Short mmCIF file of C-alpha atoms in Angstrom, two decimals:
data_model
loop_
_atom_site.label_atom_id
_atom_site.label_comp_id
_atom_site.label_asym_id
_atom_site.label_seq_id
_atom_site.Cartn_x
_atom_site.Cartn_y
_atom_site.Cartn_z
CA UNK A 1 111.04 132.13 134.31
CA UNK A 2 113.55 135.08 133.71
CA UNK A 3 116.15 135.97 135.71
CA UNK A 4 115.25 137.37 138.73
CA UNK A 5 118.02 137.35 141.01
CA UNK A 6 119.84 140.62 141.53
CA UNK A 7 123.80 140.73 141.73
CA UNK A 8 124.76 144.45 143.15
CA UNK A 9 127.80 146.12 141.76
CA UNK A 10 129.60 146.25 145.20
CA UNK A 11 129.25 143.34 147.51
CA UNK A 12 130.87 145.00 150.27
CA UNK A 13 128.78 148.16 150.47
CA UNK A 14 125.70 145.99 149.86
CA UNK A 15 126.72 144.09 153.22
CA UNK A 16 126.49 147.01 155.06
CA UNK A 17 123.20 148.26 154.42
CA UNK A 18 120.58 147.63 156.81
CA UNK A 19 117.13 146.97 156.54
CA UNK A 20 116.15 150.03 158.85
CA UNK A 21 117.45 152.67 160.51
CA UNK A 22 116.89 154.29 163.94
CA UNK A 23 114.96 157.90 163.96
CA UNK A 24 113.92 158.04 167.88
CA UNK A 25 111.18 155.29 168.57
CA UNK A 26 110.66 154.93 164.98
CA UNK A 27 112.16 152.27 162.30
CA UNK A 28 112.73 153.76 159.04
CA UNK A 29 112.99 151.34 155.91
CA UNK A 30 115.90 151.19 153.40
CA UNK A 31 114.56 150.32 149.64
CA UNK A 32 116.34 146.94 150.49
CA UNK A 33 113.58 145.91 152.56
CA UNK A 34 111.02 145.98 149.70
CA UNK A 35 109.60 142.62 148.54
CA UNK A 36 108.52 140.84 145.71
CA UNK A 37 104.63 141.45 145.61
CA UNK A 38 104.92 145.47 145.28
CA UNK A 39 105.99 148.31 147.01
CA UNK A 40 105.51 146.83 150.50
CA UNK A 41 108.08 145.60 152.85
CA UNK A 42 109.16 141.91 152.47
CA UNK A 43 107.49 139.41 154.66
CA UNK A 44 111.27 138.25 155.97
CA UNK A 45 111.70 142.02 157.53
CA UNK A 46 108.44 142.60 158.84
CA UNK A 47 108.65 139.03 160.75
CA UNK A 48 112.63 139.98 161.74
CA UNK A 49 111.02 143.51 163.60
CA UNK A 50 108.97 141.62 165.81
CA UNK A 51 111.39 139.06 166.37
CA UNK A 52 113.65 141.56 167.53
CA UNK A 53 110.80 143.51 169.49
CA UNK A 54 109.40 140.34 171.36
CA UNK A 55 113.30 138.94 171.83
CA UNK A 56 114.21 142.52 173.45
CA UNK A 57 111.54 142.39 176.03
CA UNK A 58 112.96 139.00 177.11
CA UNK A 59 116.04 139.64 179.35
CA UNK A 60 116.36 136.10 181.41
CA UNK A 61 119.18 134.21 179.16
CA UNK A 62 117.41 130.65 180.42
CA UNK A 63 114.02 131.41 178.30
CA UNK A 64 114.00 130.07 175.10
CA UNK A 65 112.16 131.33 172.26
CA UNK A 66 110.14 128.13 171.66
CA UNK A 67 107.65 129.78 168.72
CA UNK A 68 106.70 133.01 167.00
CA UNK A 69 103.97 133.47 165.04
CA UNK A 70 103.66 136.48 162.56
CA UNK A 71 100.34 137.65 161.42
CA UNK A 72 100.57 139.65 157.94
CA UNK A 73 97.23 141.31 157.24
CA UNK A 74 98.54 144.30 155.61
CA UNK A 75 101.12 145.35 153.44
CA UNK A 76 103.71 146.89 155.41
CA UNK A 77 104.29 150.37 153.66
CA UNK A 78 107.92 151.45 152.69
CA UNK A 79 107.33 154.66 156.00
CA UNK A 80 108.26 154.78 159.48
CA UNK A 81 107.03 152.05 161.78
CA UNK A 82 106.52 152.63 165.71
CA UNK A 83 106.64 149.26 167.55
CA UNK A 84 104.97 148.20 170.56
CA UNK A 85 105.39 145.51 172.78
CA UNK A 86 103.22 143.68 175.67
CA UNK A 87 104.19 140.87 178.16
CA UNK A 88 100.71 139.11 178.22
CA UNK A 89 102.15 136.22 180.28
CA UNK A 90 105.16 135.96 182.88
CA UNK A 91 105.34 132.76 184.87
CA UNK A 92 108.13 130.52 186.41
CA UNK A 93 108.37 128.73 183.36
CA UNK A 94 107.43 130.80 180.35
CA UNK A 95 106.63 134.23 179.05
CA UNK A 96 104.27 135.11 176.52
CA UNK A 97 104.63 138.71 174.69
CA UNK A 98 103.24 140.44 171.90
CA UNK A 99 104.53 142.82 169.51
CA UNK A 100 102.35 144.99 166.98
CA UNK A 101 103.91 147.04 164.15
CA UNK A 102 102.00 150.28 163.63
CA UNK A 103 102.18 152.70 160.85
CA UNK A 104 100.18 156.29 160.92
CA UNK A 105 98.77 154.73 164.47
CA UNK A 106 97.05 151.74 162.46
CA UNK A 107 98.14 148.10 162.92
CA UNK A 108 100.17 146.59 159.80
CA UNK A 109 101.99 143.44 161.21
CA UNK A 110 101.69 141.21 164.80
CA UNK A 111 103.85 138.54 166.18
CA UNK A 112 103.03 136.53 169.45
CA UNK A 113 105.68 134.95 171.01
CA UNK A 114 106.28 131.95 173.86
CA UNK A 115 109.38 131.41 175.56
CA UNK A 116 109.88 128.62 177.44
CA UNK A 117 112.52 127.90 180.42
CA UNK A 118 115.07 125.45 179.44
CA UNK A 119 115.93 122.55 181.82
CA UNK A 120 116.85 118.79 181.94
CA UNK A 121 116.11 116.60 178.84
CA UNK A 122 114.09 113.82 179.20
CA UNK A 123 115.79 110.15 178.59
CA UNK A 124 114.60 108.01 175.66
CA UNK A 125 114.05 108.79 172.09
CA UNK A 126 111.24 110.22 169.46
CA UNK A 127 110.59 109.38 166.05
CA UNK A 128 111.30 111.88 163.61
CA UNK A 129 112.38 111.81 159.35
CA UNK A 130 115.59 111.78 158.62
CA UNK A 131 117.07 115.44 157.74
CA UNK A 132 119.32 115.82 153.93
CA UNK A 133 120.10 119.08 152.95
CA UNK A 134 123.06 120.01 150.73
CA UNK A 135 126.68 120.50 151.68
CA UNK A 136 126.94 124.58 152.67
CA UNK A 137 127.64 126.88 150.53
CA UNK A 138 131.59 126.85 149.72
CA UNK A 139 133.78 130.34 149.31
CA UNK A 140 133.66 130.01 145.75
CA UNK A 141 134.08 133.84 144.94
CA UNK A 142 130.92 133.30 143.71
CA UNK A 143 128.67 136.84 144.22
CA UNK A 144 125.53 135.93 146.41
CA UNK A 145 122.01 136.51 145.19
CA UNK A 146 119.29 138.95 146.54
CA UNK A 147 118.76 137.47 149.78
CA UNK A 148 119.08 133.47 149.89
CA UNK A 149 121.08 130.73 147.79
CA UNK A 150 118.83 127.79 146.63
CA UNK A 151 120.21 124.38 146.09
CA UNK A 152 118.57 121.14 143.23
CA UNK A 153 116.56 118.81 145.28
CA UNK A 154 119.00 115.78 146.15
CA UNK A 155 122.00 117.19 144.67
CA UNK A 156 125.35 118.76 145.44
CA UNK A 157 125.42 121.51 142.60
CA UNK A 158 125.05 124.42 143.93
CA UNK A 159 122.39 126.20 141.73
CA UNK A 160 122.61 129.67 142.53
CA UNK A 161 120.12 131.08 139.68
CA UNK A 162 117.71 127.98 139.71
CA UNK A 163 114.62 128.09 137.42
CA UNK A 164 111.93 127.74 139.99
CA UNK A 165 109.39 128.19 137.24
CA UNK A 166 110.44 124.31 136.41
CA UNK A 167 110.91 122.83 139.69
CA UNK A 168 107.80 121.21 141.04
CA UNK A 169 109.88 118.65 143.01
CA UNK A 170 110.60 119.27 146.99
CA UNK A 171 113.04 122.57 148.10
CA UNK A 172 116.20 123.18 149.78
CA UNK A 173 117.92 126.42 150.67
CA UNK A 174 120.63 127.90 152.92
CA UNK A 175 120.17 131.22 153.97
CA UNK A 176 122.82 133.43 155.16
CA UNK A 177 121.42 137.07 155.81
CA UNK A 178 124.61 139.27 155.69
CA UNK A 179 122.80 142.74 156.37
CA UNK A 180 121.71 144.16 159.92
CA UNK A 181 118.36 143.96 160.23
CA UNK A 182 118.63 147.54 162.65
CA UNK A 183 121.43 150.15 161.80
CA UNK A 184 124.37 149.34 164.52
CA UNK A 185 122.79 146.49 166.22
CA UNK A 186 124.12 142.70 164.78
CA UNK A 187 121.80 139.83 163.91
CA UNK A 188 121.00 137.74 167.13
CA UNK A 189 120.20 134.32 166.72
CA UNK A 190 116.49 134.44 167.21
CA UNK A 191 116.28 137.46 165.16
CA UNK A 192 117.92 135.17 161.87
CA UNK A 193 115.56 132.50 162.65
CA UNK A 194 112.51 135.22 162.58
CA UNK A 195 113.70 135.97 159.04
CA UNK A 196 114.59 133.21 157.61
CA UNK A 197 110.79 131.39 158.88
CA UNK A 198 109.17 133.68 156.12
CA UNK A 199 110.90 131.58 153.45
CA UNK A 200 108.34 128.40 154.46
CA UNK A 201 106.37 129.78 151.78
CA UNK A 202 108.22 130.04 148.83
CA UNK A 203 109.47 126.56 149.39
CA UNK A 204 106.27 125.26 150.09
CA UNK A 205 104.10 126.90 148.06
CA UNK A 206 106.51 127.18 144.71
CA UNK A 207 105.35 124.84 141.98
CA UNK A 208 105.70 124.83 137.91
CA UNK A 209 103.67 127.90 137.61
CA UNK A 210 105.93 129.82 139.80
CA UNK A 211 104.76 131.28 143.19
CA UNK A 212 101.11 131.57 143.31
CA UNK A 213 100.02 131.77 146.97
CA UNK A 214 100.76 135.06 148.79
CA UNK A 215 101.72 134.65 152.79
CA UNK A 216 99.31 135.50 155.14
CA UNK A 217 100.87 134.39 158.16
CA UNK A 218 104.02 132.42 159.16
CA UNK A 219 104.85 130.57 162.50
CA UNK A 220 108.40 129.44 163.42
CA UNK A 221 108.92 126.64 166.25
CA UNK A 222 112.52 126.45 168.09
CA UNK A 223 113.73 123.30 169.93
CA UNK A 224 117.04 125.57 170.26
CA UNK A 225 118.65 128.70 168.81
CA UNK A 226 120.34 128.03 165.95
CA UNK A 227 124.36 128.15 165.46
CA UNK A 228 126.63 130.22 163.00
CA UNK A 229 125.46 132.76 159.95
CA UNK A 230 123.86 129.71 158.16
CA UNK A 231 120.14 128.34 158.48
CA UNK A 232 119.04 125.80 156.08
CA UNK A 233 115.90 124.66 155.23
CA UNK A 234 113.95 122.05 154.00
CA UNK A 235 110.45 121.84 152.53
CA UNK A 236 107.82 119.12 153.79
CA UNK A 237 104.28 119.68 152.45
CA UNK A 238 102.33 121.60 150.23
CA UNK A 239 98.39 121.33 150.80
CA UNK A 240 96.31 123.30 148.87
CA UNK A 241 92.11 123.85 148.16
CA UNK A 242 90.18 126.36 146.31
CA UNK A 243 92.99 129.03 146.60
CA UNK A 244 94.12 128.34 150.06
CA UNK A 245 97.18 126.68 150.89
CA UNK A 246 99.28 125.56 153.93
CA UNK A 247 102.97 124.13 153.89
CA UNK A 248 105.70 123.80 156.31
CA UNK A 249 109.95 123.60 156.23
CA UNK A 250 112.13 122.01 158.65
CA UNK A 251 114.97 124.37 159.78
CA UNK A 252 118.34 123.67 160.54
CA UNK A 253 122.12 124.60 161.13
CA UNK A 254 125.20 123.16 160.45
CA UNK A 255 125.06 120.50 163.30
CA UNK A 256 121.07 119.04 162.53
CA UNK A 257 117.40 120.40 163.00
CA UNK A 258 116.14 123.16 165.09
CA UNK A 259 112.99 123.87 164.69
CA UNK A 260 109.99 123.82 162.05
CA UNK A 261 108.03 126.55 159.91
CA UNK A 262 104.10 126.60 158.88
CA UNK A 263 102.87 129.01 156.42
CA UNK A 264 98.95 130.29 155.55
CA UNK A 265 98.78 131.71 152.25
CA UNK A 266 96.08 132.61 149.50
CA UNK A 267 95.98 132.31 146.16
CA UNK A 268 97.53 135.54 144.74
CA UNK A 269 99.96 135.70 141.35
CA UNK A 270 102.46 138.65 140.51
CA UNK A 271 105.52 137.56 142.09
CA UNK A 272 108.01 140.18 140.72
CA UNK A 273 111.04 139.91 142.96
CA UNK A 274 112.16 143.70 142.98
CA UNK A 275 115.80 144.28 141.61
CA UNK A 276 116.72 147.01 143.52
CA UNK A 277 120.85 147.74 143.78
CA UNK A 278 121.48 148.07 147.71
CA UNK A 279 124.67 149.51 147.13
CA UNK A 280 122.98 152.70 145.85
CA UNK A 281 120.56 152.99 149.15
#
């Protein structure tokens, strides 16, 4: 597999860009946002929007946002979107709300959304797999990549340019997202996790032919919001039949597990990460 991983010439400036900006009720999309099957919006932006729109519609701090699911059944065009959202549900101990991404007054994207109240913990103890991911990334000086760093399966080297093409072994990543998803407004916690779901898919569905299954849908689960700039994430099974595939990650941050991601995808090849410089846009 060639290199596909794109290193911009100013790190800084790069930073700064966000993924949309503000123009009155619409979002308008930097180049940034574009994603590796064509000129459509990457899955991880489109799922971050409705994060954002559900999470903004949610203003009791004791709700947590237990799971979001994001239905794709449309390439998101590189235009203006109008968002709208709808509390469907609003009880004493959770809220259910939708958000729908429209572009020229047609539905592109949807997420649904539960939050849940938090309370006391139950006593006793659940089974559940151990958790290894690799140490977080260090403050090498090394540049980052396009939008994640990928780590070797059961190993501390920190392979920044891996060869997916050859791995056909299990997946783990940390993802630090160091771009506003909205022009002026910072990254909430919920809104990272939103993003960094999407990625269920390539770790999931990646094998030695490369990425062959295109997302159709991704739902992320939350025991609890996750802590600091880093999420990391696991991959824990790859099903596939006759061109359709399921998979799912475990999530994390720097203190242990958070949550879970499932992704629906089709068969689909032409996986051509874009190289696009975002310190030009």
């Amino acid at each position: 597999m060639t290199e596909t991983n794109f290193v911009p010439d100013d790190v800084d400036s790069a930073a700064q860009a966000p993924y949309f900006l503000r123009d009155e009720s619409r979002f308008l999309p930097n180049p940034i946002a574009r994603g590796g099957w064509g000129p459509s919006l990457s899955g991880h932006v489109v799922g971050g929007l409705l994060g954002w729109a559900v999470e903004s519609a949610v203003d009791d701090a004791d709700l947590q946002p237990a799971r979001l699911t994001v239905d794709l059944p449309a390439p998101v065009a590189l235009e203006p979107i109008e968002v709208h959202t709808t509390v469907h549900h609003d009880r004493r101990r959770l809220r259910l709300v939708e958000a729908v991404l429209t572009q020229r007054g047609a539905p592109v994207a949807r997420g649904s959304a539960l939050f849940l109240r938090r309370g006391a913990q139950p006593e006793g103890q659940v089974w559940s797999p151990d958790l290894q991911l690799p140490p977080l990334p260090t403050e090498d000086g090394a540049q980052p990549t396009l939008f994640m760093r990928t780590y070797g399966w059961g190993t501390e080297l920190q392979n920044r340019d891996p060869d997916w093409a050859d791995t056909s072994g299990p997946k783990y990543t940390w993802l630090h997202e160091t771009r506003s998803l909205i022009d002026g407004e910072p990254l909430s916690a919920f809104t990272r996790a939103a993003m960094a779901a999407d990625i269920t898919a390539s770790l999931a569905n990646w094998g030695t032919n490369g990425l062959q299954f295109i997302n159709a849908d991704y739902t992320l689960t939350l025991s609890r919001l996750p802590e600091g700039p880093h999420i990391g994430m696991a991959s824990l099974t790859h099903y596939s039949h006759d061109g359709v595939a399921t998979g799912s990650a475990v999530l994390a941050d720097r203190t242990g597990p958070i949550g879970s991601g499932v992704s629906v995808a089709i068969a689909h090849s032409g996986f051509r990460p874009t190289l696009v410089n975002p310190a030009t846009e």
